[in-house]
Coordinates of C-alpha atoms in Angstrom, one line a residue:
Chain A
M1 CA -10.2 -25.9 9.5
N2 CA -6.9 -25.2 7.8
A3 CA -5.1 -21.9 8.6
I4 CA -4.4 -21.4 4.9
E5 CA -6.4 -23.1 2.1
V6 CA -5.4 -22.7 -1.5
R7 CA -7.4 -24.4 -4.3
D8 CA -6.7 -24.4 -8.1
L9 CA -5.0 -21.0 -7.8
K10 CA -4.0 -19.4 -11.0
K11 CA -2.2 -16.1 -11.6
R12 CA -0.7 -14.7 -14.8
F13 CA 1.4 -11.6 -15.3
G14 CA 1.3 -10.7 -19.0
H15 CA 2.5 -13.8 -20.8
I16 CA 4.1 -15.3 -17.7
E17 CA 2.0 -17.9 -15.9
A18 CA 3.2 -17.5 -12.3
L19 CA 0.7 -20.0 -10.8
R20 CA -0.8 -22.8 -12.8
G21 CA -3.4 -24.4 -10.6
M22 CA -1.8 -24.6 -7.2
N23 CA -3.3 -26.6 -4.4
F24 CA -2.0 -26.5 -0.9
Q25 CA -3.0 -26.2 2.8
V26 CA -1.3 -25.1 5.9
R27 CA -2.7 -26.6 9.0
E28 CA -3.6 -24.7 12.1
G29 CA -0.4 -24.0 14.1
E30 CA 1.8 -25.5 11.5
L31 CA 5.3 -24.3 10.4
Y32 CA 5.2 -24.8 6.7
G33 CA 8.3 -24.3 4.4
L34 CA 8.2 -23.4 0.8
I35 CA 11.2 -24.3 -1.4
G36 CA 11.7 -24.2 -5.1
P37 CA 13.8 -22.6 -7.8
D38 CA 13.6 -19.0 -8.6
G39 CA 10.5 -18.0 -10.5
A40 CA 8.6 -21.0 -9.3
G41 CA 5.8 -18.8 -7.9
K42 CA 6.5 -18.8 -4.2
T43 CA 6.5 -15.0 -3.8
T44 CA 3.3 -14.6 -5.9
L45 CA 1.6 -17.3 -3.8
M46 CA 2.6 -15.5 -0.6
R47 CA 1.4 -12.1 -1.9
I48 CA -2.0 -13.5 -2.8
I49 CA -2.3 -15.1 0.7
C50 CA -1.5 -11.7 2.1
T51 CA -4.2 -10.0 0.0
L52 CA -1.7 -7.9 -1.9
V53 CA -2.3 -9.5 -5.3
M54 CA -5.7 -10.7 -6.6
P55 CA -5.9 -14.2 -7.9
D56 CA -7.1 -14.8 -11.5
A57 CA -8.8 -18.0 -10.7
G58 CA -9.2 -20.4 -7.8
E59 CA -9.9 -20.0 -4.1
V60 CA -7.7 -18.8 -1.3
R61 CA -8.8 -18.7 2.3
V62 CA -6.9 -17.5 5.4
K63 CA -8.5 -18.7 8.7
G64 CA -11.6 -19.3 6.6
L65 CA -11.7 -15.8 5.2
D66 CA -11.8 -15.2 1.5
V67 CA -8.9 -13.2 0.1
R68 CA -11.2 -11.5 -2.4
Q69 CA -14.0 -10.5 0.0
Q70 CA -12.5 -10.2 3.4
R71 CA -9.2 -8.4 2.9
T72 CA -9.4 -6.1 5.9
K73 CA -10.2 -8.9 8.3
I74 CA -7.3 -11.1 6.9
R75 CA -4.9 -8.2 7.2
S76 CA -5.7 -7.7 10.9
L77 CA -4.7 -11.3 11.8
L78 CA -1.7 -11.7 9.5
G79 CA 1.9 -10.7 9.7
Y80 CA 4.0 -10.5 6.5
M81 CA 7.6 -9.9 5.8
P82 CA 8.3 -9.4 2.1
Q83 CA 11.6 -10.1 0.4
R84 CA 12.4 -6.4 0.5
F85 CA 11.2 -4.9 3.7
S86 CA 11.1 -1.2 4.3
L87 CA 12.7 0.0 7.4
Y88 CA 12.9 3.7 8.4
P89 CA 16.5 4.5 7.4
D90 CA 16.6 7.7 9.6
L91 CA 15.3 5.9 12.7
T92 CA 17.7 4.0 14.8
V93 CA 17.6 0.2 15.3
E94 CA 15.7 0.7 18.6
Q95 CA 13.3 3.3 17.3
N96 CA 12.4 1.1 14.4
L97 CA 11.6 -1.7 16.8
H98 CA 9.5 0.5 19.0
F99 CA 7.7 1.9 16.0
F100 CA 6.6 -1.5 14.9
A101 CA 5.8 -2.5 18.4
E102 CA 3.4 0.6 18.6
L103 CA 2.0 -0.2 15.1
F104 CA 1.2 -3.7 16.1
Q105 CA 0.0 -2.6 19.6
V106 CA 2.3 -4.9 21.5
P107 CA 1.5 -4.4 25.2
E108 CA 4.2 -2.6 27.3
A109 CA 4.5 -5.5 29.6
E110 CA 5.4 -7.9 26.8
R111 CA 7.6 -5.5 24.9
R112 CA 10.7 -5.7 27.0
A113 CA 11.1 -9.4 27.0
R114 CA 10.3 -9.5 23.3
L115 CA 13.0 -6.9 22.5
E116 CA 15.5 -8.8 24.7
M117 CA 15.0 -12.0 22.8
L118 CA 15.2 -10.2 19.4
Y119 CA 18.4 -8.4 20.3
H120 CA 19.9 -11.7 21.4
F121 CA 19.2 -13.4 18.1
S122 CA 20.1 -10.4 15.9
R123 CA 23.2 -9.4 17.9
L124 CA 22.0 -5.9 17.1
G125 CA 22.1 -4.8 20.8
P126 CA 25.4 -2.9 20.5
F127 CA 24.1 -1.1 17.5
K128 CA 20.7 -0.1 18.9
N129 CA 21.4 3.7 18.6
R130 CA 22.6 3.4 15.0
P131 CA 20.4 4.7 12.2
A132 CA 19.1 1.8 10.1
A133 CA 20.6 3.4 7.0
N134 CA 24.1 2.8 8.4
L135 CA 23.7 -0.9 9.0
S136 CA 25.3 -3.6 6.8
G137 CA 23.0 -5.5 4.3
G138 CA 22.7 -8.5 6.5
M139 CA 22.1 -6.4 9.7
K140 CA 19.3 -4.6 7.9
Q141 CA 17.7 -7.9 7.1
K142 CA 18.0 -9.0 10.7
L143 CA 16.4 -5.7 11.9
A144 CA 13.6 -6.2 9.4
L145 CA 13.1 -9.7 10.7
S146 CA 13.0 -8.5 14.3
C147 CA 10.4 -5.9 13.3
A148 CA 8.3 -8.6 11.8
L149 CA 8.6 -10.8 14.9
I150 CA 7.8 -8.1 17.4
H151 CA 4.2 -9.1 17.5
T152 CA 2.5 -12.5 17.4
P153 CA -0.1 -12.5 14.6
Q154 CA -2.3 -15.6 14.1
V155 CA -0.6 -16.2 10.7
L156 CA 2.9 -15.2 9.9
V157 CA 4.1 -15.2 6.3
L158 CA 7.9 -14.7 5.7
D159 CA 9.4 -14.5 2.2
E160 CA 13.0 -15.6 2.4
P161 CA 13.6 -14.1 5.8
T162 CA 17.2 -15.3 6.1
F163 CA 18.4 -13.8 2.8
G164 CA 22.0 -12.7 3.4
V165 CA 21.9 -13.6 7.1
D166 CA 25.0 -15.3 8.5
P167 CA 25.0 -19.0 9.6
V168 CA 25.0 -18.3 13.4
S169 CA 22.2 -15.8 13.2
R170 CA 20.2 -18.1 11.0
Q171 CA 20.3 -20.8 13.7
E172 CA 19.1 -18.4 16.3
F173 CA 16.4 -17.1 14.0
W174 CA 14.9 -20.5 13.7
E175 CA 14.9 -21.0 17.4
I176 CA 12.8 -17.8 17.6
L177 CA 10.5 -19.0 14.9
H178 CA 9.9 -22.2 16.8
S179 CA 9.0 -20.3 20.0
V180 CA 6.7 -18.0 18.0
Q181 CA 5.0 -21.2 16.7
K182 CA 4.6 -22.5 20.3
E183 CA 2.7 -19.3 21.0
G184 CA 0.1 -20.6 18.5
T185 CA 1.1 -18.8 15.4
T186 CA 0.8 -20.5 12.0
I187 CA 3.9 -19.9 9.9
L188 CA 4.5 -20.0 6.2
V189 CA 8.1 -19.4 5.2
S190 CA 10.1 -19.6 2.0
T191 CA 13.8 -20.3 1.9
A192 CA 16.8 -21.0 -0.4
Y193 CA 18.6 -22.8 2.5
M194 CA 17.7 -26.5 2.4
D195 CA 18.9 -27.0 6.0
E196 CA 16.1 -24.6 7.1
A197 CA 13.5 -26.8 5.3
D198 CA 14.4 -29.5 7.8
E199 CA 13.2 -27.2 10.6
C200 CA 9.6 -27.2 9.2
D201 CA 6.7 -29.5 10.0
R202 CA 6.0 -29.9 6.4
V203 CA 7.7 -28.7 3.2
G204 CA 6.3 -28.0 -0.2
L205 CA 8.5 -28.0 -3.3
C206 CA 7.2 -25.4 -5.7
F207 CA 8.0 -25.7 -9.4
Q208 CA 6.5 -23.8 -12.4
G209 CA 3.5 -22.6 -10.5
R210 CA 2.6 -25.8 -8.8
I211 CA 3.5 -27.8 -5.7
V212 CA 5.2 -30.9 -7.1
A213 CA 6.2 -32.6 -3.8
E214 CA 4.9 -32.0 -0.3
D215 CA 5.5 -33.9 3.0
T216 CA 7.3 -33.9 6.3
P217 CA 11.0 -33.5 5.8
A218 CA 11.5 -37.1 6.9
N219 CA 9.0 -38.5 4.4
L220 CA 10.3 -36.2 1.6
K221 CA 13.8 -37.7 2.1
R222 CA 12.3 -41.2 1.8
R223 CA 11.3 -40.3 -1.7
F224 CA 14.9 -40.5 -2.7
S225 CA 15.0 -44.1 -3.6
Y226 CA 18.4 -44.6 -5.1
P227 CA 21.4 -45.9 -3.1
L228 CA 23.3 -42.8 -2.1
Y229 CA 27.0 -42.5 -1.2
R230 CA 29.1 -39.7 0.1
V231 CA 32.4 -39.8 -1.7
R232 CA 35.7 -38.1 -1.0
G233 CA 38.8 -37.8 -3.0
S234 CA 41.9 -35.8 -3.8
N235 CA 40.3 -33.9 -6.7
L236 CA 36.5 -33.7 -6.6
F237 CA 36.2 -32.2 -10.2
R238 CA 38.2 -35.1 -11.6
L239 CA 36.2 -37.6 -9.5
Q240 CA 33.0 -36.1 -10.7
E241 CA 34.2 -36.6 -14.3
F242 CA 35.1 -40.2 -13.5
F243 CA 31.7 -41.0 -12.1
R244 CA 29.9 -39.5 -15.1
S245 CA 31.5 -42.3 -17.1
I246 CA 30.1 -45.1 -14.9
P247 CA 26.9 -46.5 -16.4
T248 CA 25.2 -47.4 -13.0
V249 CA 25.5 -43.9 -11.7
H250 CA 22.2 -42.1 -11.5
S251 CA 23.3 -38.7 -10.3
I252 CA 26.4 -36.8 -9.0
Q253 CA 26.2 -33.6 -6.9
M254 CA 28.9 -31.5 -5.3
F255 CA 28.3 -30.9 -1.6
G256 CA 31.2 -28.7 -0.5
D257 CA 34.1 -31.0 0.1
V258 CA 32.3 -34.2 -0.8
L259 CA 30.3 -35.7 -3.7
H260 CA 26.9 -37.3 -3.4
V261 CA 26.8 -40.1 -5.9
S262 CA 23.6 -42.1 -6.4
F263 CA 23.3 -45.4 -8.3
T264 CA 20.6 -47.2 -10.3
R265 CA 21.7 -50.4 -8.5
Q266 CA 23.7 -51.0 -5.3
P267 CA 27.4 -51.0 -6.0
R268 CA 29.4 -53.9 -4.5
A269 CA 32.7 -53.7 -2.5
A270 CA 34.5 -55.0 -5.6
D271 CA 33.1 -52.1 -7.7
W272 CA 34.5 -49.6 -5.3
Q273 CA 37.8 -51.2 -5.3
A274 CA 37.9 -51.3 -9.0
W275 CA 37.0 -47.6 -9.2
Q276 CA 39.7 -46.8 -6.7
T277 CA 42.3 -48.5 -8.9
Q278 CA 40.9 -46.8 -12.0
T279 CA 41.2 -43.4 -10.5
G280 CA 44.8 -44.1 -9.4
G281 CA 43.8 -43.7 -5.8
G282 CA 42.0 -40.4 -6.4
L283 CA 38.9 -42.0 -4.9
Q284 CA 39.7 -42.1 -1.2
E285 CA 36.6 -42.6 0.8
W286 CA 33.0 -43.8 0.3
K287 CA 30.2 -44.3 2.7
T288 CA 26.5 -44.7 2.4
E289 CA 24.7 -41.4 3.0
A290 CA 21.2 -40.5 4.2
P291 CA 19.6 -38.3 1.6
S292 CA 19.1 -34.6 2.6
I293 CA 16.4 -32.3 1.5
E294 CA 18.9 -30.8 -0.9
D295 CA 19.3 -34.2 -2.6
V296 CA 15.6 -34.5 -2.9
F297 CA 15.2 -31.0 -4.3
L298 CA 17.8 -31.6 -7.0
E299 CA 16.3 -35.0 -7.8
V300 CA 12.7 -33.7 -8.2
L301 CA 13.9 -30.8 -10.4
E302 CA 15.7 -33.3 -12.6
E303 CA 12.5 -35.5 -12.8
E304 CA 10.4 -32.5 -13.7
K305 CA 12.6 -31.3 -16.5
Chain B
M1 CA 55.4 -7.1 -1.6
N2 CA 54.2 -5.9 -5.0
S3 CA 54.9 -9.1 -6.7
P4 CA 53.2 -9.2 -10.2
N5 CA 51.5 -12.4 -9.2
L6 CA 49.3 -10.7 -6.7
A7 CA 45.8 -9.6 -7.7
V8 CA 45.1 -8.0 -4.3
W9 CA 47.5 -6.9 -1.7
T10 CA 46.7 -4.9 1.5
R11 CA 48.7 -3.9 4.5
E12 CA 47.0 -2.8 7.7
L13 CA 44.1 -1.6 5.7
T14 CA 41.6 0.3 7.9
R15 CA 38.3 2.1 7.4
R16 CA 36.6 4.0 10.1
F17 CA 33.1 5.6 10.1
G18 CA 33.2 8.2 12.8
P19 CA 34.3 6.3 16.0
F20 CA 33.3 3.0 14.5
T21 CA 36.1 0.9 12.9
A22 CA 34.5 -1.2 10.1
V23 CA 37.7 -2.7 8.7
D24 CA 40.6 -3.0 11.2
R25 CA 44.2 -3.5 10.0
V26 CA 43.6 -6.1 7.4
N27 CA 46.5 -7.8 5.6
L28 CA 45.8 -9.8 2.5
A29 CA 47.7 -11.2 -0.5
V30 CA 45.5 -12.8 -3.1
K31 CA 47.2 -14.5 -6.0
K32 CA 46.2 -14.2 -9.6
G33 CA 43.8 -16.9 -10.7
E34 CA 42.8 -17.7 -7.1
I35 CA 39.2 -18.2 -5.9
F36 CA 39.4 -16.3 -2.6
G37 CA 36.4 -16.7 -0.2
F38 CA 35.4 -14.2 2.4
L39 CA 33.2 -15.3 5.3
G40 CA 32.0 -13.5 8.3
P41 CA 28.9 -12.6 10.3
N42 CA 26.7 -9.7 9.2
G43 CA 28.4 -6.4 9.9
A44 CA 31.9 -7.9 10.0
G45 CA 33.2 -5.5 7.4
K46 CA 33.2 -7.6 4.3
T47 CA 31.4 -5.2 2.1
T48 CA 33.4 -2.2 3.3
L49 CA 36.6 -4.0 2.5
I50 CA 35.4 -4.9 -1.0
R51 CA 34.3 -1.3 -1.7
M52 CA 37.8 -0.1 -0.8
L53 CA 39.4 -2.6 -3.1
C54 CA 37.0 -1.6 -5.9
G55 CA 38.1 2.0 -5.5
L56 CA 34.6 3.0 -4.4
L57 CA 35.6 4.0 -0.9
L58 CA 38.8 5.6 0.4
P59 CA 40.6 3.8 3.3
S60 CA 41.2 5.7 6.5
E61 CA 44.6 4.1 6.9
G62 CA 46.9 1.4 5.5
E63 CA 47.8 0.4 1.9
A64 CA 46.0 -1.5 -0.8
R65 CA 46.9 -2.5 -4.3
V66 CA 44.7 -4.1 -6.9
N67 CA 46.6 -5.6 -9.8
G68 CA 49.5 -3.5 -8.7
L69 CA 47.4 -0.2 -8.7
D70 CA 47.1 2.0 -5.7
V71 CA 43.6 2.4 -4.3
Y72 CA 44.3 6.0 -3.2
R73 CA 45.7 7.4 -6.5
Q74 CA 44.6 5.0 -9.2
S75 CA 41.0 4.2 -8.4
E76 CA 39.9 5.0 -12.0
A77 CA 42.5 2.6 -13.5
I78 CA 41.4 0.0 -11.0
K79 CA 37.8 0.2 -12.2
Q80 CA 39.0 -1.0 -15.6
Q81 CA 40.7 -4.0 -14.0
I82 CA 37.8 -5.2 -11.9
G83 CA 34.2 -6.4 -12.2
Y84 CA 32.1 -5.7 -9.1
M85 CA 28.8 -7.4 -8.3
S86 CA 27.2 -5.9 -5.3
Q87 CA 25.0 -7.6 -2.7
R88 CA 21.7 -6.4 -4.2
F89 CA 22.6 -6.8 -7.8
S90 CA 22.9 -3.3 -9.1
L91 CA 20.8 -3.7 -12.2
Y92 CA 18.3 -1.1 -13.4
E93 CA 15.0 -2.7 -12.6
D94 CA 13.1 -0.5 -15.1
L95 CA 15.3 -1.4 -18.0
T96 CA 15.0 -4.6 -20.0
V97 CA 17.6 -7.3 -19.9
E98 CA 19.3 -6.2 -23.1
E99 CA 19.0 -2.5 -22.2
N100 CA 20.9 -3.2 -19.0
I101 CA 23.7 -4.9 -20.9
E102 CA 23.9 -2.0 -23.4
F103 CA 23.9 0.5 -20.5
Y104 CA 26.8 -1.2 -18.7
G105 CA 28.7 -1.6 -22.0
G106 CA 28.4 2.2 -22.4
I107 CA 29.6 2.9 -18.9
Y108 CA 32.6 0.7 -19.5
G109 CA 33.3 2.7 -22.7
L110 CA 32.9 -0.2 -25.2
S111 CA 32.2 0.6 -28.8
R112 CA 28.7 0.2 -30.4
E113 CA 29.9 -2.9 -32.4
K114 CA 31.6 -4.4 -29.4
I115 CA 28.4 -3.9 -27.2
T116 CA 26.2 -5.5 -29.8
A117 CA 28.5 -8.5 -30.2
K118 CA 28.9 -8.8 -26.4
R119 CA 25.2 -8.5 -25.8
E120 CA 24.5 -11.5 -28.1
T121 CA 27.2 -13.7 -26.6
L122 CA 26.1 -12.9 -23.1
L123 CA 22.4 -13.5 -23.8
Q124 CA 23.3 -16.9 -25.2
Q125 CA 25.9 -17.8 -22.5
L126 CA 23.6 -16.8 -19.7
D127 CA 20.6 -18.5 -21.3
L128 CA 18.7 -15.3 -21.2
Q129 CA 17.5 -15.0 -24.8
R130 CA 13.9 -15.6 -24.1
Y131 CA 14.0 -12.9 -21.4
R132 CA 15.8 -10.2 -23.4
R133 CA 12.9 -7.8 -23.7
L134 CA 11.6 -8.5 -20.2
L135 CA 11.9 -5.7 -17.6
T136 CA 14.7 -6.7 -15.2
R137 CA 12.3 -6.2 -12.3
N138 CA 10.3 -9.2 -13.5
L139 CA 13.3 -11.5 -13.9
P140 CA 13.6 -14.4 -11.4
L141 CA 16.4 -13.9 -8.9
G142 CA 18.7 -16.6 -10.3
F143 CA 18.6 -15.0 -13.7
K144 CA 19.2 -11.5 -12.2
Q145 CA 22.3 -12.9 -10.6
R146 CA 23.6 -14.2 -13.9
L147 CA 22.8 -11.0 -15.7
A148 CA 24.5 -8.9 -12.9
L149 CA 27.6 -11.1 -13.3
G150 CA 27.5 -10.7 -17.0
C151 CA 27.2 -7.0 -16.8
A152 CA 30.1 -6.8 -14.3
M153 CA 32.3 -8.7 -16.8
L154 CA 31.5 -6.8 -20.1
H155 CA 34.9 -5.1 -20.1
E156 CA 36.6 -8.5 -19.5
P157 CA 38.3 -7.6 -16.3
P158 CA 40.9 -9.9 -14.8
I159 CA 39.6 -9.6 -11.3
L160 CA 36.1 -10.1 -10.0
F161 CA 34.6 -9.0 -6.7
L162 CA 31.4 -10.8 -5.9
D163 CA 29.5 -9.7 -2.8
E164 CA 27.1 -12.5 -1.7
P165 CA 26.3 -13.5 -5.3
T166 CA 24.3 -16.6 -4.2
S167 CA 22.2 -15.2 -1.4
G168 CA 18.6 -16.4 -1.9
V169 CA 19.6 -18.5 -4.9
D170 CA 18.3 -22.1 -5.0
P171 CA 20.6 -25.2 -4.8
R172 CA 20.6 -25.9 -8.5
A173 CA 21.2 -22.4 -9.7
R174 CA 24.0 -22.1 -7.1
R175 CA 25.7 -25.2 -8.5
S176 CA 25.7 -23.9 -12.0
F177 CA 26.9 -20.5 -10.8
W178 CA 29.9 -22.1 -9.1
E179 CA 30.7 -24.2 -12.1
Y180 CA 30.9 -21.0 -14.0
I181 CA 33.2 -19.4 -11.3
Q182 CA 35.5 -22.4 -11.6
E183 CA 35.6 -22.0 -15.3
L184 CA 36.5 -18.3 -14.9
A185 CA 39.3 -19.3 -12.5
R186 CA 40.6 -21.8 -15.0
Q187 CA 40.8 -19.0 -17.6
G188 CA 43.1 -17.2 -15.1
K189 CA 40.6 -14.7 -13.6
T190 CA 40.9 -13.9 -9.9
V191 CA 37.6 -14.3 -8.0
F192 CA 37.1 -12.6 -4.7
V193 CA 33.7 -13.8 -3.3
T194 CA 31.7 -13.5 -0.1
T195 CA 29.1 -16.0 0.9
H196 CA 27.0 -17.3 3.8
F197 CA 26.7 -20.8 2.4
M198 CA 29.4 -22.8 4.1
D199 CA 29.5 -25.5 1.4
E200 CA 30.5 -22.8 -1.0
A201 CA 33.6 -22.0 1.1
E202 CA 34.8 -25.4 0.1
Y203 CA 35.0 -24.4 -3.5
C204 CA 37.5 -21.6 -2.8
N205 CA 41.3 -22.1 -2.9
R206 CA 41.6 -20.1 0.3
V207 CA 39.2 -18.6 2.7
A208 CA 39.5 -15.6 5.1
I209 CA 37.1 -15.4 8.0
M210 CA 36.4 -11.9 9.3
N211 CA 34.8 -10.7 12.5
L212 CA 34.4 -7.2 14.0
G213 CA 36.5 -5.7 11.2
R214 CA 39.5 -8.1 11.6
V215 CA 40.6 -11.1 9.6
I216 CA 40.7 -13.8 12.2
A217 CA 41.7 -16.8 10.1
L218 CA 43.0 -17.3 6.6
D219 CA 43.9 -20.6 4.9
S220 CA 42.7 -23.3 2.6
P221 CA 39.4 -24.9 3.7
L222 CA 41.3 -28.2 4.5
K223 CA 43.9 -26.5 6.7
L224 CA 41.2 -24.4 8.5
K225 CA 39.3 -27.6 9.3
E226 CA 42.4 -29.3 10.5
S227 CA 43.6 -26.4 12.7
Y228 CA 40.2 -25.9 14.3
R229 CA 39.6 -29.6 14.5
K230 CA 36.2 -29.4 12.8
S231 CA 34.8 -31.6 10.1
T232 CA 33.0 -28.8 8.3
M233 CA 33.5 -25.2 7.5
Q234 CA 30.2 -24.5 9.3
G235 CA 32.0 -25.9 12.4
V236 CA 35.0 -23.7 11.8
F237 CA 32.9 -20.6 11.3
V238 CA 30.8 -21.1 14.5
E239 CA 34.0 -21.8 16.5
I240 CA 35.8 -18.7 15.3
L241 CA 32.7 -16.5 16.0
H242 CA 32.4 -17.8 19.5
R243 CA 36.1 -17.4 20.3
T244 CA 36.3 -13.8 18.9
T245 CA 33.0 -12.2 19.7
P246 CA 33.2 -10.7 23.2
D247 CA 29.8 -11.1 24.9
L248 CA 27.9 -8.4 23.0
F249 CA 25.3 -8.2 25.8
A250 CA 27.7 -7.5 28.5
S251 CA 28.0 -3.9 27.3
Q252 CA 24.9 -2.3 26.0
E253 CA 26.6 1.0 25.0
D254 CA 26.5 1.8 21.3
R255 CA 29.7 1.3 19.3
S256 CA 28.7 3.8 16.7

């Protein structure tokens, strides 16, 4: 049995079709990542799974339970962290954590170790007596996340949990998520960070209310079939312009201080040398590059246009 | 020190909340037309610093000038010179897209005609025409971000403060956002931007890295990578954080 089973799911808000026949499954104990552009339907899907929104059509089951008929049962085995999570602003960091520990009936014995681990990831330990209202935006997010992770539900649904969280804390957060998974929890998580998709067992790319690509991160990357190069130069914007004029170029994307350039056919050494001359030495370095999830994401969106 | 080429200048700028020092003796000089990035872990003081520079929060100590204007005495004049986009885009969720534009135009004191003209240009530029009568609450995040930026720029300010404009925004929308930022810089606008995406740090002319209220490092991305001997800005960031964060778990007493 799959932990989450979604078949032909449709949902419409007024004239906006949020979900247009979505099919997807999350396996028992799996860590499943949802990526996709804004407005693709990720949040709506999660809210339906969490029994907060009713589907218009289709079937959704969580641990075999129907989201239409068995809401109370589903809610008792599910943990959900929405994009905007409500903390108690007048309670301190520690009081918030204890409140949620009570709410989710975390046994005293487990509570201490759990808190320790959460303080470590969040680096909120020194702020534990501060009211939540006086935390920075990112710190609030980390506290919300800690509150959601204080118990171990059978199914955990996290909607962009790392929104506004700094790079070091994000890394630590994912370590926690893996340990929660090891405890047997099935996790469904959405993210705008493509490096986080790599941490998942499987990834679904959501677009216009459907899953348009789905696989393990490694297999997804294999879908990118064009020869891909990582290119450096003195001026990336000029270099980008230059490659736009080369007919065998399939795509060009800026990745920080390098360009990812893919080709419709494999360029030869002589091509690169010619380009180096043509750019007056502006093209400085090229190397074959293994496609990342971000490359695949941008490519799939281009294909779906 | 008050050279006309500086968009932002601070000296020993400090802000305390009770016994807690959120911003601790920060010195900055941001040139006009520069894209200036601000990185730091959550709670480092980035937002507090921005709010002081926008004239929204008085410093406890130190000096700061924005476009030559003093943050203590000329905060109202500063507001005409800057556009501010806050972390959770401060749009009115229960107004439609066009109502938000009109509302902000009113706040900035634009004339009726000017607001109407601006509204139409913006809706077109931001590709928001089909959403114009949609309640802002129902707008996808990437579009909200564009609308928030558009509203922050209605009065055509020369300096922009963008606080985590791309948090939660997908890779494609982030790229088009940054293309737009580059275009604004080419037009001579100064852009002061915070981000948690380390690839975006590369698109800045210079980057400051902040931790525990202090600016720890400030240079071009290339120079930062050289001096910390890292191949990526992610590497630089992690290194700086490890060097400058005393073991937070050694002392469990509250700093606040």
